[in-house]
Short mmCIF file of C-alpha atoms in Angstrom, two decimals:
data_model
loop_
_atom_site.label_atom_id
_atom_site.label_comp_id
_atom_site.label_asym_id
_atom_site.label_seq_id
_atom_site.Cartn_x
_atom_site.Cartn_y
_atom_site.Cartn_z
CA MET A 1 27.90 105.95 114.08
CA GLY A 2 25.21 108.53 113.33
CA PRO A 3 23.20 110.82 115.62
CA LYS A 4 21.84 109.30 118.82
CA PHE A 5 20.17 110.30 122.07
CA GLY A 6 22.42 110.85 125.07
CA THR A 7 21.99 112.48 128.46
CA SER A 8 19.96 115.35 126.97
CA GLY A 9 18.68 115.27 123.42
CA LEU A 10 19.79 113.97 120.04
CA ARG A 11 23.38 114.78 119.04
CA GLY A 12 25.76 114.09 116.21
CA LEU A 13 28.14 115.60 113.69
CA VAL A 14 26.86 118.59 111.73
CA THR A 15 27.54 116.65 108.53
CA GLU A 16 25.16 113.95 109.81
CA LEU A 17 22.41 116.28 111.05
CA LEU A 18 22.23 118.74 108.17
CA GLY A 19 19.73 117.49 105.63
CA SER A 20 17.55 114.42 105.75
CA THR A 21 18.48 113.30 109.29
CA SER A 22 17.05 116.43 110.93
CA ALA A 23 13.93 116.13 108.78
CA LEU A 24 13.54 112.46 109.71
CA TYR A 25 13.86 112.87 113.48
CA THR A 26 11.61 115.93 113.49
CA THR A 27 8.99 114.01 111.54
CA ALA A 28 9.28 111.16 114.06
CA PHE A 29 8.89 113.67 116.91
CA ALA A 30 5.76 115.10 115.24
CA ARG A 31 4.33 111.62 114.77
CA MET A 32 4.97 110.79 118.44
CA LEU A 33 3.20 113.98 119.53
CA LEU A 34 0.19 113.35 117.30
CA ASP A 35 -0.11 109.62 117.91
CA GLY A 36 0.22 110.11 121.67
CA GLY A 37 -2.43 112.83 121.78
CA HIS A 38 0.07 115.39 123.11
CA VAL A 39 -0.92 117.87 120.38
CA LYS A 40 -3.68 118.15 117.82
CA ARG A 41 -3.16 118.50 114.10
CA GLY A 42 -2.28 122.10 113.38
CA GLY A 43 -0.93 122.58 116.92
CA ALA A 44 1.99 124.89 117.55
CA VAL A 45 5.58 123.74 118.07
CA MET A 46 8.03 126.35 119.39
CA ILE A 47 11.47 126.34 117.70
CA GLY A 48 14.62 127.80 119.25
CA ARG A 49 18.33 127.61 118.47
CA ASP A 50 21.79 128.45 119.76
CA PHE A 51 24.55 130.47 118.06
CA ARG A 52 26.25 127.59 116.23
CA PHE A 53 26.85 128.27 112.54
CA SER A 54 24.77 125.20 111.64
CA SER A 55 21.78 125.90 113.91
CA PRO A 56 19.77 128.27 111.64
CA GLU A 57 19.80 125.78 108.74
CA ILE A 58 18.91 122.81 110.95
CA ALA A 59 16.09 124.85 112.54
CA ALA A 60 14.72 125.72 109.09
CA ILE A 61 14.77 122.03 108.09
CA CYS A 62 12.95 121.15 111.31
CA MET A 63 10.31 123.82 110.66
CA GLY A 64 9.77 122.49 107.16
CA ALA A 65 9.33 118.94 108.48
CA LEU A 66 6.89 120.05 111.18
CA ALA A 67 4.72 121.90 108.68
CA ARG A 68 4.76 118.88 106.37
CA ALA A 69 3.65 116.70 109.30
CA GLY A 70 0.63 118.92 109.94
CA LEU A 71 1.92 121.07 112.81
CA THR A 72 2.55 124.81 113.01
CA PRO A 73 6.16 125.88 113.64
CA ILE A 74 6.70 129.05 115.69
CA ASP A 75 10.10 130.72 115.42
CA CYS A 76 11.43 131.78 118.85
CA GLY A 77 14.89 132.68 117.56
CA GLU A 78 18.10 132.40 119.54
CA LEU A 79 17.27 131.99 123.24
CA PRO A 80 18.07 129.82 126.27
CA THR A 81 16.68 126.31 126.24
CA PRO A 82 14.82 126.88 129.57
CA ALA A 83 13.23 130.03 128.08
CA LEU A 84 11.96 128.03 125.11
CA ALA A 85 10.65 125.25 127.36
CA LEU A 86 8.91 127.76 129.63
CA TYR A 87 7.28 129.51 126.68
CA GLY A 88 6.03 126.22 125.29
CA MET A 89 4.69 125.07 128.66
CA ARG A 90 2.89 128.38 129.24
CA GLY A 91 1.27 128.11 125.83
CA GLY A 92 0.49 124.41 126.04
CA ALA A 93 2.73 123.77 123.04
CA ALA A 94 5.51 121.34 122.22
CA SER A 95 9.03 122.71 121.66
CA LEU A 96 12.18 121.85 119.76
CA MET A 97 15.60 123.39 120.51
CA VAL A 98 18.44 123.13 118.01
CA THR A 99 21.59 123.00 120.11
CA GLY A 100 24.63 120.89 120.80
CA SER A 101 24.93 122.45 124.25
CA HIS A 102 28.62 122.36 125.22
CA ILE A 103 30.03 120.05 122.54
CA PRO A 104 32.35 121.33 119.76
CA ALA A 105 31.05 123.40 116.86
CA ASP A 106 31.45 120.56 114.35
CA ARG A 107 28.61 118.86 116.22
CA ASN A 108 25.04 119.86 116.97
CA GLY A 109 21.84 118.42 118.33
CA ILE A 110 18.11 118.71 118.92
CA LYS A 111 16.28 118.75 122.25
CA PHE A 112 12.61 117.82 122.23
CA TYR A 113 9.82 118.93 124.58
CA ARG A 114 6.23 117.84 124.97
CA PRO A 115 3.75 120.55 126.07
CA GLY A 116 4.31 119.44 129.68
CA GLY A 117 8.09 119.54 129.54
CA GLU A 118 11.16 117.60 128.50
CA ILE A 119 10.68 114.21 126.84
CA ASN A 120 11.65 111.12 128.83
CA LYS A 121 13.61 108.00 127.91
CA ALA A 122 10.46 106.20 126.73
CA ASP A 123 9.76 109.11 124.37
CA GLU A 124 13.34 108.93 123.08
CA GLN A 125 12.87 105.24 122.34
CA SER A 126 9.58 105.97 120.59
CA ILE A 127 11.16 108.70 118.42
CA THR A 128 14.09 106.43 117.56
CA ALA A 129 11.78 103.57 116.59
CA LEU A 130 9.59 105.85 114.48
CA ALA A 131 12.68 107.30 112.77
CA GLU A 132 13.83 103.80 111.83
CA LYS A 133 10.36 102.96 110.54
CA LEU A 134 10.09 106.19 108.52
CA SER A 135 13.65 106.17 107.17
CA SER A 136 12.56 104.77 103.80
CA ASP A 137 9.65 107.23 103.45
CA PRO A 138 10.63 110.04 101.02
CA ASP A 139 8.18 112.42 102.72
CA ALA A 140 9.83 111.93 106.11
CA THR A 141 13.36 112.53 104.83
CA ARG A 142 12.63 115.32 102.35
CA VAL A 143 14.57 118.51 103.06
CA GLU A 144 12.40 121.62 102.88
CA TYR A 145 13.31 124.90 104.52
CA GLY A 146 10.40 126.18 106.54
CA SER A 147 9.71 129.23 108.66
CA GLY A 148 7.30 130.35 111.33
CA ALA A 149 5.78 133.40 112.96
CA ASP A 150 8.36 135.30 115.03
CA HIS A 151 7.63 134.93 118.78
CA SER A 152 11.18 135.66 119.99
CA VAL A 153 10.27 138.87 121.85
CA ASP A 154 7.39 137.23 123.75
CA ALA A 155 9.46 134.17 124.65
CA ILE A 156 12.27 136.29 126.10
CA ARG A 157 9.83 138.56 127.96
CA ILE A 158 8.15 135.64 129.73
CA PHE A 159 11.53 134.24 130.78
CA LEU A 160 12.65 137.61 132.19
CA ASP A 161 9.31 138.05 133.97
CA ARG A 162 9.85 134.72 135.72
CA TYR A 163 12.76 136.15 137.72
CA LYS A 164 11.41 139.58 138.62
CA THR A 165 10.32 138.42 142.08
CA LEU A 166 13.13 135.95 142.79
CA LEU A 167 14.97 138.60 144.86
CA HIS A 168 14.17 142.09 146.02
CA LYS A 169 15.49 144.82 143.72
CA ALA A 170 18.68 145.34 145.74
CA GLY A 171 19.37 141.63 146.16
CA LEU A 172 22.78 141.87 144.46
CA LYS A 173 23.63 145.46 145.36
CA GLY A 174 27.31 145.98 146.11
CA LEU A 175 28.50 143.12 143.90
CA LYS A 176 30.64 143.69 140.83
CA VAL A 177 30.09 140.73 138.52
CA GLY A 178 31.80 139.84 135.26
CA ILE A 179 29.70 138.05 132.65
CA TYR A 180 31.73 135.79 130.38
CA GLN A 181 29.49 136.20 127.36
CA HIS A 182 31.33 134.09 124.71
CA SER A 183 28.63 132.58 122.44
CA SER A 184 26.02 131.89 125.13
CA VAL A 185 22.43 132.61 124.11
CA ALA A 186 21.95 134.09 127.60
CA ARG A 187 24.80 136.59 127.30
CA ASP A 188 22.57 139.67 127.07
CA LEU A 189 19.77 138.32 129.29
CA LEU A 190 22.21 137.82 132.16
CA VAL A 191 23.25 141.47 131.97
CA THR A 192 19.59 142.52 132.19
CA ILE A 193 18.77 140.17 135.08
CA LEU A 194 21.81 140.91 137.24
CA GLU A 195 21.56 144.67 136.74
CA SER A 196 17.88 144.53 137.71
CA TYR A 197 18.97 143.26 141.14
CA GLY A 198 21.49 146.05 141.62
CA ALA A 199 24.72 144.35 140.57
CA THR A 200 27.40 146.22 138.66
CA VAL A 201 28.02 144.18 135.52
CA VAL A 202 31.17 143.92 133.39
CA PRO A 203 30.65 142.08 130.06
CA LEU A 204 33.68 139.97 129.09
CA GLY A 205 34.91 137.75 126.26
CA ARG A 206 32.05 138.14 123.78
CA SER A 207 32.62 135.93 120.74
CA GLU A 208 31.24 136.12 117.22
CA GLY A 209 32.13 132.47 116.55
CA PHE A 210 30.81 129.57 118.60
CA LEU A 211 32.88 128.51 121.63
CA PRO A 212 32.07 125.18 123.35
CA VAL A 213 31.98 125.87 127.09
CA ASP A 214 31.59 122.76 129.26
CA THR A 215 30.70 123.70 132.84
CA GLU A 216 31.95 120.31 134.09
CA ALA A 217 35.31 120.46 132.32
CA ILE A 218 36.48 124.06 132.23
CA SER A 219 39.55 124.59 130.07
CA GLU A 220 42.84 125.87 131.46
CA GLU A 221 42.66 128.83 129.11
CA THR A 222 39.26 129.81 130.52
CA ARG A 223 40.55 129.45 134.07
CA ARG A 224 43.50 131.73 133.27
CA ASN A 225 41.16 134.28 131.71
CA PHE A 226 38.97 134.25 134.81
CA ALA A 227 41.96 134.81 137.11
CA ASN A 228 43.15 137.71 134.96
CA TRP A 229 39.70 139.29 134.68
CA VAL A 230 38.93 139.29 138.41
CA ARG A 231 42.27 141.02 139.09
CA LYS A 232 41.96 143.52 136.25
CA HIS A 233 38.37 144.56 137.01
CA GLY A 234 38.20 143.98 140.77
CA LEU A 235 35.34 141.48 140.41
CA ASP A 236 33.44 139.67 143.15
CA ALA A 237 32.50 136.89 140.73
CA ILE A 238 32.34 135.84 137.09
CA VAL A 239 29.26 134.08 135.74
CA SER A 240 28.50 132.38 132.46
CA THR A 241 26.64 129.44 130.91
CA ASP A 242 27.13 126.75 128.31
CA GLY A 243 26.02 127.40 124.72
CA ASP A 244 22.26 126.97 125.20
CA ALA A 245 22.22 128.37 128.74
CA ASP A 246 20.78 125.46 130.66
CA ARG A 247 23.98 125.01 132.69
CA PRO A 248 25.46 127.75 134.89
CA LEU A 249 29.09 128.67 135.46
CA VAL A 250 30.06 130.72 138.53
CA ALA A 251 33.62 131.61 139.55
CA ASP A 252 34.58 133.24 142.84
CA GLU A 253 36.59 136.40 143.54
CA THR A 254 39.84 134.60 142.68
CA GLY A 255 38.49 133.30 139.36
CA THR A 256 38.11 129.75 140.69
CA PRO A 257 34.96 128.04 139.32
CA LEU A 258 32.43 126.63 141.79
CA ARG A 259 31.16 123.08 141.35
CA GLY A 260 27.76 122.83 139.68
CA ASP A 261 26.38 120.57 142.41
CA LEU A 262 27.34 123.18 145.03
CA LEU A 263 25.37 125.76 143.03
CA GLY A 264 22.44 123.34 143.07
CA LEU A 265 22.79 122.93 146.83
CA ILE A 266 22.76 126.71 147.34
CA SER A 267 19.59 126.90 145.22
CA ALA A 268 18.00 124.13 147.28
CA LYS A 269 18.80 125.94 150.51
CA PHE A 270 17.39 129.20 149.12
CA LEU A 271 14.14 127.49 148.10
CA LYS A 272 13.94 125.34 151.26
CA ALA A 273 13.60 122.20 149.13
CA LYS A 274 12.48 119.03 150.87
CA VAL A 275 13.37 116.53 148.13
CA ILE A 276 16.37 116.71 145.80
CA ALA A 277 16.89 114.41 142.81
CA THR A 278 20.46 114.35 141.54
CA PRO A 279 22.76 111.94 139.69
CA VAL A 280 25.27 109.65 141.33
CA THR A 281 28.06 111.89 139.98
CA SER A 282 26.99 114.80 142.20
CA ASN A 283 28.94 115.35 145.41
CA SER A 284 28.54 112.54 147.97
CA GLY A 285 28.25 115.11 150.77
CA LEU A 286 24.89 116.44 149.57
CA GLU A 287 22.84 114.15 151.78
CA GLU A 288 24.37 115.56 154.94
CA ALA A 289 24.74 119.17 153.79
CA SER A 290 21.27 119.67 152.29
CA GLY A 291 19.06 118.55 155.16
CA ALA A 292 16.69 117.25 152.47
CA GLU A 293 15.78 113.82 151.15
CA VAL A 294 18.26 113.10 148.33
CA VAL A 295 17.33 110.66 145.56
CA ARG A 296 20.26 109.48 143.41
CA THR A 297 19.75 108.82 139.69
CA ARG A 298 21.66 107.92 136.56
CA VAL A 299 23.32 110.81 134.70
CA GLY A 300 21.00 112.82 132.46
CA SER A 301 18.12 115.22 132.94
CA PRO A 302 15.46 112.66 131.88
CA TYR A 303 16.44 110.45 134.83
CA VAL A 304 16.38 113.37 137.26
CA ILE A 305 13.00 114.47 135.94
CA ASP A 306 11.61 110.92 136.27
CA ALA A 307 12.76 110.85 139.92
CA MET A 308 11.11 114.22 140.58
CA ILE A 309 7.86 113.07 138.98
CA GLU A 310 7.94 109.92 141.12
CA ALA A 311 8.38 112.02 144.27
CA ILE A 312 5.44 114.26 143.32
CA SER A 313 3.28 111.20 142.54
CA VAL A 314 3.64 109.90 146.10
CA GLY A 315 2.72 113.23 147.66
CA LYS A 316 6.14 114.77 148.26
CA GLU A 317 6.35 118.57 148.34
CA ALA A 318 9.03 121.16 147.53
CA VAL A 319 10.67 118.83 144.98
CA MET A 320 13.60 119.94 142.85
CA GLY A 321 16.58 118.43 141.09
CA PHE A 322 19.98 119.37 139.78
CA GLU A 323 22.96 117.83 138.02
CA ALA A 324 26.69 118.03 138.62
CA ASN A 325 26.80 120.52 135.75
CA GLY A 326 24.69 122.93 137.84
CA GLY A 327 21.47 122.88 135.82
CA VAL A 328 18.55 123.20 138.27
CA MET A 329 15.06 121.74 137.68
CA LEU A 330 11.89 122.48 139.64
CA ALA A 331 9.08 119.93 139.89
CA SER A 332 7.12 122.02 142.42
CA ASP A 333 6.06 125.62 142.70
CA PHE A 334 8.13 127.33 145.38
CA PRO A 335 6.78 130.25 147.45
CA LEU A 336 8.99 133.34 147.64
CA ALA A 337 8.73 136.58 149.57
CA GLY A 338 7.62 138.43 146.44
CA GLY A 339 5.47 135.74 144.85
CA THR A 340 5.81 132.17 143.58
CA LEU A 341 8.50 130.61 141.43
CA SER A 342 6.60 128.19 139.22
CA ALA A 343 7.71 124.68 138.37
CA LEU A 344 10.10 124.35 135.43
CA PRO A 345 11.16 120.71 135.02
CA THR A 346 14.09 121.32 132.73
CA ARG A 347 17.63 122.55 133.39
CA ASP A 348 17.91 126.27 134.09
CA CYS A 349 21.04 128.41 134.59
CA VAL A 350 19.55 131.61 136.05
CA LEU A 351 18.32 130.32 139.41
CA PRO A 352 21.69 128.88 140.55
CA ILE A 353 23.62 131.93 139.34
CA VAL A 354 21.36 134.42 141.10
CA THR A 355 21.02 132.48 144.36
CA ALA A 356 24.79 131.98 144.68
CA LEU A 357 25.44 135.69 144.15
CA ASN A 358 22.62 136.60 146.52
CA ARG A 359 24.10 134.39 149.23
CA SER A 360 27.37 136.30 148.93
CA ALA A 361 25.63 139.69 149.04
CA GLN A 362 23.31 138.64 151.85
CA ILE A 363 26.00 137.59 154.32
CA GLY A 364 28.68 139.96 153.10
CA ALA A 365 31.17 137.18 152.42
CA PRO A 366 33.11 136.29 149.26
CA LEU A 367 32.06 133.23 147.32
CA SER A 368 35.23 131.39 148.38
CA ALA A 369 34.12 131.68 152.02
CA ILE A 370 30.67 130.34 151.15
CA VAL A 371 32.26 127.32 149.48
CA ALA A 372 34.24 126.65 152.66
CA GLN A 373 31.11 126.92 154.85
CA TYR A 374 29.53 123.86 153.26
CA SER A 375 32.54 121.61 153.97
CA LEU A 376 31.73 119.25 151.11
CA PRO A 377 34.28 116.68 149.95
CA ILE A 378 36.50 118.09 147.21
CA ALA A 379 35.00 116.94 143.92
CA LEU A 380 36.49 117.45 140.47
CA SER A 381 35.40 116.49 136.97
CA ASP A 382 37.20 116.41 133.64
CA LYS A 383 37.10 114.56 130.34
CA ILE A 384 39.27 113.19 127.56
CA GLU A 385 38.04 114.37 124.19
CA ASN A 386 38.35 112.34 120.98
CA TYR A 387 38.28 109.09 122.96
CA PRO A 388 36.77 106.65 120.43
CA TYR A 389 33.53 104.88 121.32
CA GLU A 390 35.12 101.55 120.58
CA LYS A 391 38.04 102.22 122.93
CA SER A 392 35.84 103.35 125.82
CA ALA A 393 33.51 100.37 125.36
CA ALA A 394 36.47 97.97 125.31
CA LEU A 395 37.97 99.60 128.40
CA MET A 396 34.76 99.41 130.43
CA ALA A 397 34.22 95.77 129.41
CA HIS A 398 37.80 94.95 130.41
CA LEU A 399 37.53 96.64 133.83
CA ARG A 400 34.25 94.91 134.58
CA ALA A 401 35.48 91.49 133.46
CA SER A 402 37.44 90.71 136.62
CA GLU A 403 38.67 92.15 139.89
CA SER A 404 42.26 91.56 138.78
CA ASN A 405 41.75 93.64 135.62
CA LEU A 406 40.47 96.57 137.67
CA ALA A 407 43.24 96.20 140.26
CA GLN A 408 45.90 96.15 137.53
CA PHE A 409 44.44 99.28 135.90
CA LEU A 410 44.47 101.12 139.25
CA LYS A 411 47.80 99.80 140.54
CA GLN A 412 49.45 103.24 140.38
CA ILE A 413 46.44 104.93 141.98
CA GLY A 414 45.27 102.79 144.90
CA ASP A 415 43.61 99.62 146.14
CA VAL A 416 39.94 98.97 145.50
CA LYS A 417 37.68 99.06 148.54
CA ALA A 418 34.30 99.07 146.77
CA ARG A 419 32.86 99.46 143.27
CA SER A 420 29.54 100.30 141.68
CA ASP A 421 28.36 99.82 138.11
CA PHE A 422 25.52 102.33 138.47
CA ASP A 423 26.00 104.50 135.35
CA GLY A 424 29.66 104.04 134.61
CA LEU A 425 32.21 102.49 136.93
CA ARG A 426 32.53 104.15 140.35
CA VAL A 427 35.45 102.94 142.48
CA THR A 428 36.02 103.78 146.13
CA LEU A 429 39.69 103.35 147.00
CA SER A 430 41.00 102.04 150.34
CA ASP A 431 41.89 105.59 151.47
CA GLY A 432 38.35 106.85 150.76
CA ARG A 433 39.08 108.62 147.48
CA ILE A 434 36.59 108.06 144.67
CA LEU A 435 37.26 107.61 140.95
CA HIS A 436 34.23 107.44 138.63
CA LEU A 437 34.68 106.66 134.91
CA ARG A 438 31.82 107.27 132.51
CA PRO A 439 31.90 107.20 128.68
CA SER A 440 29.76 109.84 127.00
CA GLY A 441 26.60 108.49 125.43
CA ASN A 442 26.66 110.69 122.32
CA ALA A 443 30.18 112.07 121.83
CA PRO A 444 33.62 110.43 121.63
CA GLU A 445 34.53 111.53 125.16
CA LEU A 446 35.32 109.76 128.40
CA ARG A 447 34.45 111.62 131.60
CA CYS A 448 36.27 111.26 134.87
CA TYR A 449 34.86 112.31 138.27
CA VAL A 450 36.84 112.20 141.50
CA GLU A 451 36.32 112.98 145.18
CA ALA A 452 38.79 113.33 148.04
CA SER A 453 39.04 114.98 151.44
CA ASP A 454 41.40 117.74 150.23
CA GLN A 455 42.27 119.58 147.03
CA ASP A 456 45.73 118.08 146.55
CA SER A 457 44.46 114.51 146.86
CA ALA A 458 41.59 115.20 144.47
CA GLU A 459 43.91 116.74 141.89
CA GLN A 460 46.31 113.83 142.27
CA VAL A 461 43.72 111.13 141.70
CA MET A 462 42.30 113.10 138.75
CA ALA A 463 45.73 113.36 137.12
CA GLN A 464 46.42 109.68 137.77
CA GLY A 465 43.02 108.65 136.45
CA LEU A 466 43.33 110.67 133.24
CA ALA A 467 46.84 109.33 132.69
CA ALA A 468 45.69 105.72 133.11
CA LEU A 469 42.83 106.30 130.68
CA THR A 470 45.15 107.88 128.11
CA ASP A 471 47.75 105.14 128.38
CA TRP A 472 45.34 102.22 128.18
CA SER A 473 45.07 100.45 124.83
CA PRO A 474 43.04 97.41 123.75
CA SER A 475 46.17 96.17 121.98
CA SER A 476 47.82 95.62 125.36
CA LEU A 477 45.31 92.90 126.27
#
């Protein structure tokens, strides 16, 4: 099928990206920047990468292609995607992050940033069209390994400086926090940041090989590890991120992970946000719980960012966004007691992690009690991996073809009360439970989101939904 753009960046198999494909798409990105007047010839492009085994080679190919296209690559090393984006924005430079985020190590990807922030869907279409046009050009597909001046120390310093005034120095004092380090590019930064606020930090589970950590579909093994670690070390919480550290992971004092959209809500409350942009897959209770104007979007950071930009364009203030995976984006500057937190319109993991822990420290209550205070519907998310594109496309076409097809598919789960085709298929059952099916745009995965009034009902509908998806076959039609 080849690499393609999904909810955030270009992704594909390592075997597809290594070599001419990375050179081609980087050349197309450079051409888009130059043709659109976003950068001048010779302008800098910041390059970052995650800890995947394939990322250094892909980054070198990208740097070679950028230099060949007339731009100046700057090597920012291994760092969080939001740190790279911030560094580029501060310097008025474009950026390129080599990462597959949370997907398995046999896959990788590239995220692209204009000097003003993350590219949008129109930019993706432009890059794709240019790549098709340039695919027969030997210069555009030539593999050359480039390099750039090392700016890794400066990029990390600016990211750390951003959070120095988020809380007062004792904002996390009294908390003992485990950091599940695995292969996250933020694994050492999180230690520095949390200790600077007075937390006692326990590093856990550092990995030399790459581990795909999906903050929306946490594995049973990881959940067991969390439960064991909180007991063994007497922890108040465990925090982590996905591979490129633009999605947070926070577990409470029992080792139970918190939903990403709840982390976004806590951040919104901390910042006193007036407008929140968030996808349709985020918890349906946000409108009531936030006290802010909530704008629903399709899944993917470009859609959230477009909604934030639209809100700013019509004069809205205190505008932010977040996704169900917990990544928080700021379209506005937000005043704080110790200064101002500047806009950063790309997913960030640090803000939701710190604000959730601070809420616990501030009111002297465990994270589990804070979860209960918000009284949101119980929302769960999971996925089926290695679910072929063809199968998911056939399934969605079948379910949309007729009401009887959908009813037959759900006969063991419940009766259909309402349905929506807004980014996947979202079904509200007669008892109020929600089942939302959404094929991944750039990996052979099918995601399942559910909501219910209590944990048992949510777990039941999730199990039933995953079972129905697994059992379905086009051959049965």
